[in-house]
Short mmCIF file of C-alpha atoms and ligand atoms in Angstrom, two decimals:
data_model
loop_
_atom_site.label_atom_id
_atom_site.label_comp_id
_atom_site.label_asym_id
_atom_site.label_seq_id
_atom_site.Cartn_x
_atom_site.Cartn_y
_atom_site.Cartn_z
CA MET A 1 90.49 26.69 10.92
CA PRO A 2 91.90 25.41 14.17
CA LYS A 3 92.22 21.66 14.30
CA GLU A 4 90.15 21.15 17.39
CA PHE A 5 87.27 23.02 19.01
CA PRO A 6 86.41 23.70 22.45
CA ILE A 7 83.68 21.54 23.99
CA ASP A 8 81.66 24.55 24.85
CA GLY A 9 81.82 25.81 21.32
CA SER A 10 82.32 29.39 22.67
CA ARG A 11 84.89 30.41 20.16
CA ASP A 12 83.22 29.21 17.06
CA ALA A 13 79.62 28.71 17.42
CA LEU A 14 77.30 31.20 15.43
CA TRP A 15 74.95 31.22 18.50
CA MET A 16 77.94 32.36 21.01
CA ALA A 17 78.51 35.32 18.64
CA THR A 18 74.88 36.55 17.96
CA ALA A 19 73.00 35.75 21.19
CA VAL A 20 71.44 38.12 23.48
CA SER A 21 73.61 38.55 26.52
CA ALA A 22 72.80 36.10 29.35
CA PRO A 23 71.37 37.22 32.70
CA ASP A 24 73.75 37.56 35.62
CA THR A 25 73.87 34.42 37.71
CA VAL A 26 76.25 33.35 40.39
CA SER A 27 77.17 29.89 41.45
CA LEU A 28 75.51 28.26 44.66
CA SER A 29 77.63 28.73 47.95
CA HIS A 30 75.06 28.18 50.68
CA GLU A 31 72.47 26.32 52.00
CA LEU A 32 68.75 26.80 50.99
CA SER A 33 65.33 25.12 51.07
CA ARG A 34 63.02 25.48 47.85
CA ASP A 35 60.02 23.63 46.72
CA VAL A 36 61.76 22.56 43.50
CA VAL A 37 65.43 22.01 42.28
CA ILE A 38 65.96 21.60 38.56
CA ILE A 39 69.21 20.14 37.31
CA GLY A 40 70.30 21.38 34.08
CA GLY A 41 70.11 24.87 32.61
CA GLY A 42 69.11 24.13 29.14
CA LEU A 43 65.59 24.80 27.40
CA THR A 44 64.08 21.92 29.32
CA GLY A 45 64.93 22.88 32.73
CA LEU A 46 64.35 26.68 32.12
CA ASN A 47 61.00 25.85 30.45
CA ALA A 48 59.99 24.05 33.68
CA ALA A 49 61.48 26.82 35.89
CA LEU A 50 59.43 29.53 33.98
CA HIS A 51 56.16 27.61 34.44
CA LEU A 52 56.79 26.91 38.18
CA ALA A 53 57.96 30.39 38.73
CA ARG A 54 54.73 31.80 37.04
CA ASN A 55 52.64 29.50 39.21
CA GLY A 56 54.39 31.06 42.26
CA THR A 57 56.27 27.72 43.19
CA SER A 58 59.82 28.51 44.57
CA VAL A 59 62.45 26.81 42.22
CA ALA A 60 66.10 26.79 41.94
CA VAL A 61 68.13 25.68 38.81
CA LEU A 62 71.45 24.31 39.11
CA GLU A 63 73.56 24.22 35.96
CA ALA A 64 77.04 22.64 35.94
CA ALA A 65 78.41 25.31 33.50
CA THR A 66 76.86 28.06 31.78
CA LEU A 67 73.20 28.55 30.59
CA GLY A 68 72.75 26.88 27.26
CA PHE A 69 76.30 24.93 27.70
CA GLY A 70 74.56 21.81 26.52
CA ALA A 71 72.41 21.18 23.29
CA SER A 72 70.30 24.14 23.90
CA GLY A 73 73.04 26.55 23.19
CA ARG A 74 74.32 24.66 20.11
CA SER A 75 71.41 23.22 18.19
CA GLY A 76 70.04 23.93 14.59
CA GLY A 77 67.19 25.81 16.42
CA GLN A 78 64.51 24.10 14.36
CA VAL A 79 61.00 23.97 15.77
CA ASN A 80 59.39 20.92 14.31
CA LEU A 81 56.63 18.69 15.21
CA GLY A 82 57.35 17.13 18.37
CA LEU A 83 58.23 13.50 17.57
CA ASN A 84 59.71 11.29 14.74
CA LEU A 85 56.96 8.51 15.33
CA GLY A 86 53.66 8.41 13.73
CA PRO A 87 49.97 8.48 15.21
CA ALA A 88 49.63 4.70 14.80
CA ALA A 89 52.89 3.72 16.49
CA LEU A 90 52.00 6.15 19.34
CA ILE A 91 48.54 4.72 19.94
CA GLU A 92 50.01 1.33 19.70
CA LYS A 93 52.44 2.12 22.51
CA PHE A 94 50.33 4.39 24.76
CA GLY A 95 46.71 3.08 23.99
CA LYS A 96 43.89 5.25 22.36
CA ALA A 97 43.22 7.74 24.94
CA THR A 98 46.99 8.66 25.99
CA GLY A 99 48.26 8.16 22.39
CA GLU A 100 45.53 10.66 21.11
CA ARG A 101 46.39 13.22 23.77
CA LEU A 102 50.10 13.00 22.83
CA ILE A 103 49.12 13.05 19.30
CA ASP A 104 47.51 16.41 19.95
CA LEU A 105 50.48 17.74 21.80
CA ILE A 106 52.93 16.76 19.01
CA ILE A 107 50.93 18.56 16.34
CA SER A 108 50.27 21.60 18.52
CA THR A 109 54.03 22.01 19.51
CA PRO A 110 55.36 24.48 16.96
CA ASP A 111 52.33 26.70 17.67
CA GLN A 112 52.66 26.55 21.21
CA VAL A 113 56.33 27.24 20.95
CA PHE A 114 55.76 30.42 19.08
CA SER A 115 52.92 31.60 21.21
CA TRP A 116 54.92 31.02 24.43
CA ILE A 117 57.85 32.99 23.02
CA ALA A 118 55.35 35.83 22.13
CA GLU A 119 53.59 35.46 25.62
CA ASN A 120 56.93 35.96 27.49
CA GLN A 121 58.38 38.50 24.94
CA LEU A 122 61.53 36.18 24.60
CA ARG A 123 63.98 38.01 21.98
CA CYS A 124 65.01 35.01 20.10
CA ASP A 125 64.36 35.73 16.35
CA PRO A 126 61.49 33.38 15.85
CA VAL A 127 60.47 32.47 12.24
CA GLN A 128 57.44 30.39 11.39
CA ASN A 129 58.03 29.83 7.59
CA GLY A 130 57.29 26.10 7.62
CA TRP A 131 59.41 22.91 7.32
CA VAL A 132 60.30 20.82 4.30
CA GLN A 133 61.54 17.24 4.28
CA GLY A 134 62.78 16.24 0.95
CA ALA A 135 62.67 12.38 -0.04
CA ALA A 136 65.69 11.00 -1.75
CA ASP A 137 64.09 7.94 -3.33
CA LYS A 138 60.85 6.28 -3.66
CA HIS A 139 60.90 4.09 -0.55
CA GLN A 140 61.20 7.58 1.52
CA LEU A 141 58.52 8.96 -0.41
CA LYS A 142 56.32 6.15 0.45
CA ALA A 143 57.09 6.20 4.16
CA GLN A 144 56.31 9.98 3.90
CA GLN A 145 52.95 9.28 2.27
CA ALA A 146 52.02 7.10 5.26
CA MET A 147 53.03 9.49 7.72
CA SER A 148 51.11 12.43 6.03
CA ALA A 149 48.09 10.24 5.50
CA GLU A 150 48.21 9.27 9.47
CA TYR A 151 48.73 12.88 10.73
CA ARG A 152 46.16 14.35 8.21
CA ALA A 153 43.71 12.11 9.68
CA HIS A 154 44.42 13.64 13.13
CA GLY A 155 43.98 17.06 11.73
CA CYS A 156 47.57 18.10 11.10
CA GLU A 157 48.41 19.94 7.95
CA LEU A 158 51.45 17.76 7.00
CA THR A 159 51.25 18.01 3.21
CA LEU A 160 52.80 15.85 0.57
CA LEU A 161 54.75 17.70 -2.15
CA ASP A 162 55.90 16.54 -5.48
CA ALA A 163 59.40 16.90 -6.85
CA ASP A 164 58.56 20.26 -8.60
CA ALA A 165 57.00 21.77 -5.32
CA ILE A 166 60.06 20.80 -3.41
CA SER A 167 62.34 22.58 -5.88
CA GLU A 168 60.19 25.48 -5.72
CA ARG A 169 60.09 25.75 -2.01
CA THR A 170 63.96 24.91 -1.36
CA GLY A 171 65.83 25.53 -4.38
CA ALA A 172 67.12 21.81 -4.31
CA TYR A 173 66.73 19.55 -7.15
CA GLY A 174 66.76 15.63 -7.34
CA PHE A 175 64.42 15.08 -4.81
CA THR A 176 61.47 12.58 -5.56
CA GLY A 177 59.04 14.66 -3.49
CA GLY A 178 58.53 15.22 0.31
CA LEU A 179 56.66 16.62 3.31
CA TYR A 180 55.61 20.08 4.25
CA CYS A 181 54.60 21.38 7.65
CA ALA A 182 53.52 25.12 7.59
CA SER A 183 53.54 25.67 11.45
CA ALA A 184 56.97 24.63 12.01
CA GLY A 185 59.87 27.17 11.79
CA SER A 186 63.22 28.24 13.70
CA LEU A 187 64.80 30.30 16.41
CA HIS A 188 67.97 31.37 17.85
CA PRO A 189 68.56 28.42 20.24
CA LEU A 190 71.06 30.22 22.65
CA SER A 191 68.92 33.49 22.70
CA TYR A 192 65.76 31.44 23.49
CA THR A 193 67.51 29.62 26.32
CA ARG A 194 68.80 32.77 27.84
CA GLU A 195 65.69 34.45 27.60
CA LEU A 196 63.90 31.76 29.17
CA ALA A 197 66.28 32.21 32.04
CA ARG A 198 65.59 35.88 32.14
CA ALA A 199 61.86 35.35 32.14
CA ALA A 200 62.15 32.89 35.02
CA LEU A 201 64.34 35.18 37.11
CA THR A 202 61.93 37.97 36.53
CA ARG A 203 59.07 35.78 37.81
CA GLY A 204 61.24 34.86 40.98
CA ALA A 205 63.06 31.62 39.96
CA GLU A 206 66.71 31.32 41.28
CA ILE A 207 69.40 30.23 38.80
CA TYR A 208 72.79 28.94 39.71
CA THR A 209 75.63 28.65 37.12
CA ASN A 210 78.83 26.82 37.30
CA SER A 211 77.08 24.75 39.98
CA LYS A 212 77.63 21.09 39.28
CA VAL A 213 75.29 18.66 41.18
CA SER A 214 77.46 16.07 42.79
CA GLY A 215 75.16 14.26 45.02
CA LEU A 216 71.61 13.78 45.72
CA GLU A 217 70.03 12.26 48.97
CA GLN A 218 66.51 11.35 50.02
CA SER A 219 65.71 11.99 53.76
CA ALA A 220 62.83 9.93 55.51
CA SER A 221 60.31 12.91 55.44
CA GLN A 222 60.13 12.71 51.64
CA GLN A 223 62.46 15.75 51.36
CA TRP A 224 65.56 15.63 49.03
CA ARG A 225 68.93 17.39 49.52
CA VAL A 226 70.79 18.29 46.24
CA TYR A 227 74.43 19.00 46.87
CA THR A 228 76.91 20.85 44.77
CA GLY A 229 80.77 21.33 45.55
CA LYS A 230 79.89 24.42 47.81
CA GLY A 231 76.33 24.39 48.66
CA SER A 232 73.13 22.39 48.93
CA ILE A 233 69.31 22.86 48.62
CA SER A 234 66.48 20.81 50.46
CA CYS A 235 63.40 20.49 48.37
CA ARG A 236 60.19 18.18 47.81
CA HIS A 237 60.90 17.71 44.05
CA VAL A 238 63.83 17.26 41.81
CA LEU A 239 63.62 17.51 38.15
CA VAL A 240 66.54 16.19 36.20
CA CYS A 241 66.97 17.98 32.85
CA THR A 242 70.44 16.74 31.70
CA ASN A 243 69.57 15.26 28.45
CA GLY A 244 72.60 14.32 26.26
CA TYR A 245 74.87 15.57 29.13
CA THR A 246 73.68 13.05 31.72
CA ASP A 247 76.34 12.00 33.89
CA SER A 248 76.25 9.17 36.58
CA LEU A 249 74.43 11.49 39.25
CA VAL A 250 71.36 9.27 39.06
CA SER A 251 72.05 5.67 38.96
CA GLY A 252 71.18 3.93 35.87
CA LEU A 253 69.80 7.04 34.13
CA LYS A 254 72.83 7.40 31.79
CA GLN A 255 72.22 3.78 30.40
CA LYS A 256 68.76 5.05 29.04
CA LEU A 257 70.43 7.43 26.58
CA VAL A 258 73.03 7.23 23.74
CA PRO A 259 74.61 10.57 23.24
CA VAL A 260 75.35 10.81 19.43
CA ARG A 261 77.04 14.02 18.03
CA SER A 262 75.93 16.46 15.56
CA VAL A 263 77.75 19.15 13.87
CA LEU A 264 76.81 22.52 12.34
CA ALA A 265 78.68 24.84 10.09
CA ALA A 266 77.31 28.44 9.02
CA THR A 267 78.19 30.29 6.18
CA GLU A 268 78.97 34.02 5.50
CA PRO A 269 75.79 36.23 5.11
CA LEU A 270 74.82 35.02 1.41
CA SER A 271 74.19 37.48 -1.26
CA ASP A 272 70.62 38.25 -2.37
CA THR A 273 71.31 36.27 -5.58
CA LEU A 274 72.30 33.21 -3.53
CA ARG A 275 69.31 33.70 -1.10
CA GLN A 276 66.79 33.65 -3.99
CA GLN A 277 68.35 30.22 -5.29
CA VAL A 278 69.11 28.44 -1.91
CA LEU A 279 65.89 28.12 0.43
CA PRO A 280 64.15 30.98 -1.38
CA LYS A 281 60.95 30.66 0.77
CA GLN A 282 63.30 30.67 3.85
CA VAL A 283 61.91 27.31 5.15
CA THR A 284 63.74 25.06 7.28
CA PHE A 285 64.79 21.97 5.33
CA VAL A 286 65.63 18.46 6.12
CA ASP A 287 67.39 16.06 3.63
CA LYS A 288 65.65 12.93 4.75
CA ARG A 289 68.48 10.26 3.91
CA ARG A 290 69.33 7.71 6.67
CA LEU A 291 71.96 10.29 7.66
CA ILE A 292 70.11 13.38 7.53
CA LEU A 293 71.42 16.91 6.60
CA TYR A 294 69.46 19.83 7.90
CA PHE A 295 69.26 23.59 6.67
CA ARG A 296 68.01 26.98 7.80
CA TYR A 297 68.92 30.55 7.61
CA ASP A 298 69.83 32.89 10.60
CA ARG A 299 68.48 36.48 10.89
CA ASP A 300 71.68 37.76 8.99
CA GLY A 301 71.26 35.46 6.15
CA ARG A 302 73.74 32.79 7.07
CA LEU A 303 73.02 29.45 5.94
CA CYS A 304 73.32 27.03 8.87
CA VAL A 305 73.83 23.13 7.82
CA GLY A 306 73.85 20.27 10.28
CA ASP A 307 75.12 16.85 9.87
CA HIS A 308 76.01 13.74 11.88
CA GLY A 309 79.21 14.06 13.93
CA PRO A 310 81.89 11.93 15.23
CA MET A 311 81.57 10.14 18.60
CA ARG A 312 83.70 12.69 20.54
CA ASP A 313 82.95 16.12 21.85
CA HIS A 314 86.24 17.88 20.53
CA PHE A 315 85.48 18.50 16.89
CA ARG A 316 88.19 18.71 14.27
CA ALA A 317 88.39 20.41 10.73
CA ASP A 318 87.72 17.16 8.86
CA ASP A 319 84.40 16.75 10.74
CA PHE A 320 83.36 19.98 9.39
CA ASN A 321 84.68 19.53 5.91
CA ALA A 322 82.32 16.59 5.48
CA VAL A 323 79.25 18.81 6.46
CA LYS A 324 80.20 21.34 3.70
CA LYS A 325 80.89 18.62 1.06
CA ARG A 326 77.47 17.35 1.68
CA ALA A 327 75.70 20.56 1.69
CA VAL A 328 77.36 21.54 -1.67
CA ALA A 329 76.15 18.25 -2.85
CA VAL A 330 72.61 19.49 -2.25
CA PHE A 331 73.15 23.16 -3.29
CA PRO A 332 76.30 23.45 -5.76
CA GLN A 333 75.68 27.15 -5.79
CA LEU A 334 77.53 26.99 -2.25
CA GLU A 335 80.72 25.81 -3.87
CA ASN A 336 82.67 29.10 -3.31
CA VAL A 337 80.91 30.48 -0.01
CA LYS A 338 83.07 31.18 3.04
CA TRP A 339 82.10 29.19 5.99
CA ASP A 340 82.56 31.26 9.25
CA TYR A 341 81.38 29.37 12.10
CA HIS A 342 81.55 25.76 12.96
CA TRP A 343 80.29 23.91 16.24
CA GLY A 344 78.55 20.87 17.39
CA GLY A 345 77.04 18.90 20.53
CA ARG A 346 75.40 15.90 21.88
CA VAL A 347 71.99 14.62 20.63
CA ALA A 348 70.23 12.26 23.25
CA MET A 349 68.81 9.07 21.52
CA THR A 350 66.70 6.73 23.13
CA LYS A 351 65.90 3.07 22.50
CA ASP A 352 62.48 3.63 21.15
CA THR A 353 63.22 7.00 19.71
CA LEU A 354 60.71 8.70 22.19
CA PRO A 355 61.46 11.17 24.96
CA PHE A 356 60.56 10.02 28.40
CA LEU A 357 59.03 11.56 31.54
CA TYR A 358 60.10 9.32 34.03
CA GLN A 359 59.40 9.13 37.73
CA ILE A 360 62.81 7.69 39.29
CA ALA A 361 61.59 7.70 42.64
CA PRO A 362 58.74 9.78 44.62
CA GLY A 363 59.86 13.37 44.08
CA LEU A 364 62.41 12.62 41.45
CA THR A 365 61.53 12.91 37.93
CA ALA A 366 63.56 13.05 34.50
CA GLY A 367 62.50 14.46 31.11
CA MET A 368 64.47 14.04 28.22
CA GLY A 369 65.59 11.87 25.17
CA TYR A 370 64.32 14.05 22.38
CA ASN A 371 66.10 12.26 19.42
CA GLY A 372 66.93 15.54 17.81
CA ARG A 373 63.59 17.12 18.17
CA GLY A 374 64.19 18.88 21.50
CA VAL A 375 63.86 22.49 20.63
CA GLY A 376 59.95 21.91 20.25
CA MET A 377 59.61 18.80 22.40
CA GLY A 378 62.12 20.11 25.31
CA THR A 379 59.70 23.27 25.38
CA MET A 380 56.61 20.80 25.91
CA MET A 381 58.39 18.54 28.39
CA GLY A 382 59.51 21.61 30.65
CA LYS A 383 55.86 22.44 30.90
CA ALA A 384 55.01 18.70 31.63
CA LEU A 385 57.45 18.53 34.37
CA ALA A 386 56.28 21.51 35.82
CA GLN A 387 52.75 20.15 35.78
CA THR A 388 53.99 16.90 37.58
CA VAL A 389 54.69 19.18 40.64
CA ILE A 390 51.61 21.73 40.00
CA ASP A 391 48.90 19.41 39.25
CA PRO A 392 49.85 15.84 38.01
CA GLU A 393 46.46 14.97 36.71
CA LYS A 394 46.66 17.86 34.07
CA CYS A 395 50.26 16.68 32.80
CA ASP A 396 50.19 16.70 29.10
CA PHE A 397 53.08 14.12 28.54
CA PRO A 398 52.64 10.33 29.49
CA GLN A 399 55.06 8.91 32.28
CA SER A 400 56.98 5.96 31.18
CA LYS A 401 59.98 4.09 32.15
CA PRO A 402 62.56 4.02 29.51
CA ASN A 403 64.38 0.99 28.61
CA ARG A 404 67.98 0.89 28.99
CA PHE A 405 70.55 0.15 26.14
CA LEU A 406 72.14 -3.08 26.74
CA MET A 407 76.07 -3.01 26.50
CA HIS A 408 75.78 0.80 27.13
CA LYS A 409 79.52 1.32 27.71
CA PHE A 410 80.33 0.12 24.12
CA HIS A 411 77.95 2.51 22.71
CA SER A 412 80.67 4.75 20.91
CA ALA A 413 81.75 1.76 18.94
CA GLY A 414 78.22 0.68 18.25
CA VAL A 415 77.25 4.12 16.85
CA SER A 416 80.30 4.54 14.76
CA MET A 417 79.60 1.17 13.28
CA THR A 418 75.90 2.12 12.68
CA VAL A 419 76.87 5.30 11.08
CA LYS A 420 79.18 3.68 8.64
CA TRP A 421 76.38 1.49 7.62
CA LEU A 422 74.02 3.93 7.05
CA ALA A 423 76.29 5.92 5.15
CA LEU A 424 76.78 3.07 2.95
CA ARG A 425 73.23 2.49 2.36
CA ASP A 426 72.71 5.98 1.45
CA HIS A 427 75.52 5.62 -1.10
CA LEU A 428 74.12 2.60 -2.62
CA ASP A 429 70.73 4.18 -2.92
CA SER A 430 71.95 7.23 -4.77
CA LEU A 431 73.61 5.04 -7.36
C1 LIG B 501 74.13 20.17 17.21
C2 LIG B 501 72.74 19.97 17.41
C3 LIG B 501 71.68 20.24 16.95
C4 LIG B 501 70.44 20.08 17.11
N1 LIG B 501 69.41 20.58 16.26
C5 LIG B 501 68.08 20.54 16.75
C6 LIG B 501 67.08 21.09 15.83
O1 LIG B 501 67.45 21.86 14.95
N2 LIG B 501 65.71 21.00 16.25
C7 LIG B 501 65.52 20.41 17.42
O2 LIG B 501 64.24 20.28 17.75
N3 LIG B 501 66.55 19.83 18.22
C8 LIG B 501 67.61 19.90 17.79
N4 LIG B 501 68.74 19.39 18.81
C9 LIG B 501 68.35 18.69 20.01
C10 LIG B 501 68.04 19.89 21.05
O3 LIG B 501 68.96 20.63 20.94
C11 LIG B 501 67.94 19.25 22.41
O4 LIG B 501 66.98 18.03 22.39
C12 LIG B 501 67.58 20.28 23.60
O5 LIG B 501 68.26 21.44 23.33
C13 LIG B 501 67.66 19.60 24.87
O6 LIG B 501 67.60 20.52 25.85
P1 LIG B 501 67.83 20.24 27.25
O7 LIG B 501 67.64 21.29 28.30
O8 LIG B 501 67.07 18.93 27.75
O9 LIG B 501 69.28 19.88 27.48
P2 LIG B 501 70.73 20.45 27.33
O10 LIG B 501 70.38 21.60 26.57
O11 LIG B 501 71.63 19.52 26.66
O12 LIG B 501 71.02 20.88 29.00
C14 LIG B 501 71.33 19.97 29.78
C15 LIG B 501 72.13 20.59 30.93
O13 LIG B 501 72.41 19.89 32.01
C16 LIG B 501 73.87 20.24 32.44
N5 LIG B 501 74.32 19.28 33.47
C17 LIG B 501 74.44 17.89 32.98
N6 LIG B 501 74.87 17.30 34.29
C18 LIG B 501 74.64 18.18 35.27
C19 LIG B 501 74.87 18.24 36.74
N7 LIG B 501 75.49 17.12 37.38
N8 LIG B 501 74.59 19.27 37.58
C20 LIG B 501 74.15 20.43 36.96
N9 LIG B 501 73.99 20.51 35.63
C21 LIG B 501 74.31 19.20 34.74
C22 LIG B 501 74.70 20.44 31.26
O14 LIG B 501 75.74 21.26 31.56
C23 LIG B 501 73.67 21.07 30.35
O15 LIG B 501 73.75 22.48 30.26
C24 LIG B 501 70.14 19.60 18.36
C25 LIG B 501 70.98 19.12 19.17
C26 LIG B 501 72.46 19.26 19.05
C27 LIG B 501 73.38 18.95 19.97
#
């Protein structure tokens, strides 16, 4: 294995090797005028583009690198209930009416994602076999019991499993119990992203890659001009969809997010015997410790395992050895399997662990901050961002002003220390 991995993961990412091909795109090299410009060609931006194009709105996407270069082409591809927080916390934050609307959105997220894929005929290996979250101890189980009760009171089938049921669904032993959500599943994240782009292009959207936005300017007439190195677009609305790859383009936005890293490794296609022992029901699986470990199969029977990563974008062999070691601790049967692919990327965390739909200025709106749940939630946010343009009254997602992280420039050191502390607590709990 090479010592370092390129930031775009193109050499070693499973998804790069197995995705549908990307649609042809060029970089922006002229001046245009459109209704909407979207900054960021990940699944949030491309979902917004597809909704807008289907509505007949003229829209152009500007992506600094290639489609899916960010988290959208690197993720674990798990499609989960939209948020990490429970209904009570959401109602407390947003009030009863808005909170309940948001809860409905969260509960419907997986079904909405899978029907959107079917409706637009997106070739991205969707699988809706359910999601299991295993509790490592009685404290976690207690938290899961409360979460299950709250969601069930809102009509969501988030079922509690006992230790035997966890083993039966996952093949893993040693969990005290856990949660099961039947509507969740997985997809091929890079294919999903590229297919969204293809569908948006077919509907009339324009997409420019290798077109990093270098400047934004608002004119007196409520128009924006968005500049890249070689061209510019004037528009009424700018949607910022840069998530964990947010730079200093929009003043103060970067400070609302902390980009932590997550790394994944994928095995060779496992034998039938191993597949009957490891996730025999083909569910997606999360080992709910303080530092979570997440599992799924791809369409060829490779097991993909994700873990927390280091606070840098260039990954090393050691980072991936740690993932494999933790995976083997959960499934000892993996001891001798070959690991073929390794990659990672940035997960955008927010202060209150919630994503935000944030109107920065009239005509300038950001949607991001999914805290590791962006495959589902980014899909919903893309729709909500499009709604802010088409019909703000119908917008599914509440607008909010996110808090900034204090001492943001020291976030790398802060996250590294926190990860060590959480790892120690997980270790102590396991004794
Ligand atoms: C390793 C990993 C595993 C994950 N696993 C899961 C999972 O299993 N399930 C789940 O729900 N979520 C998961 N996530 C999170 C999920 O992938 C993201 O939340 C989601 O993909 C975010 O999509 P996005 O389009 O908002 O952002 P991104 O996909 O990050 O796209 C942002 C884009 O903006 C572009 N950009 C930045 N600045 C500029 C600029 N100035 N001009 C033009 N373009 C710019 C970037 O190049 C990038 O392509 C994971 C994330 C990672 C990194």
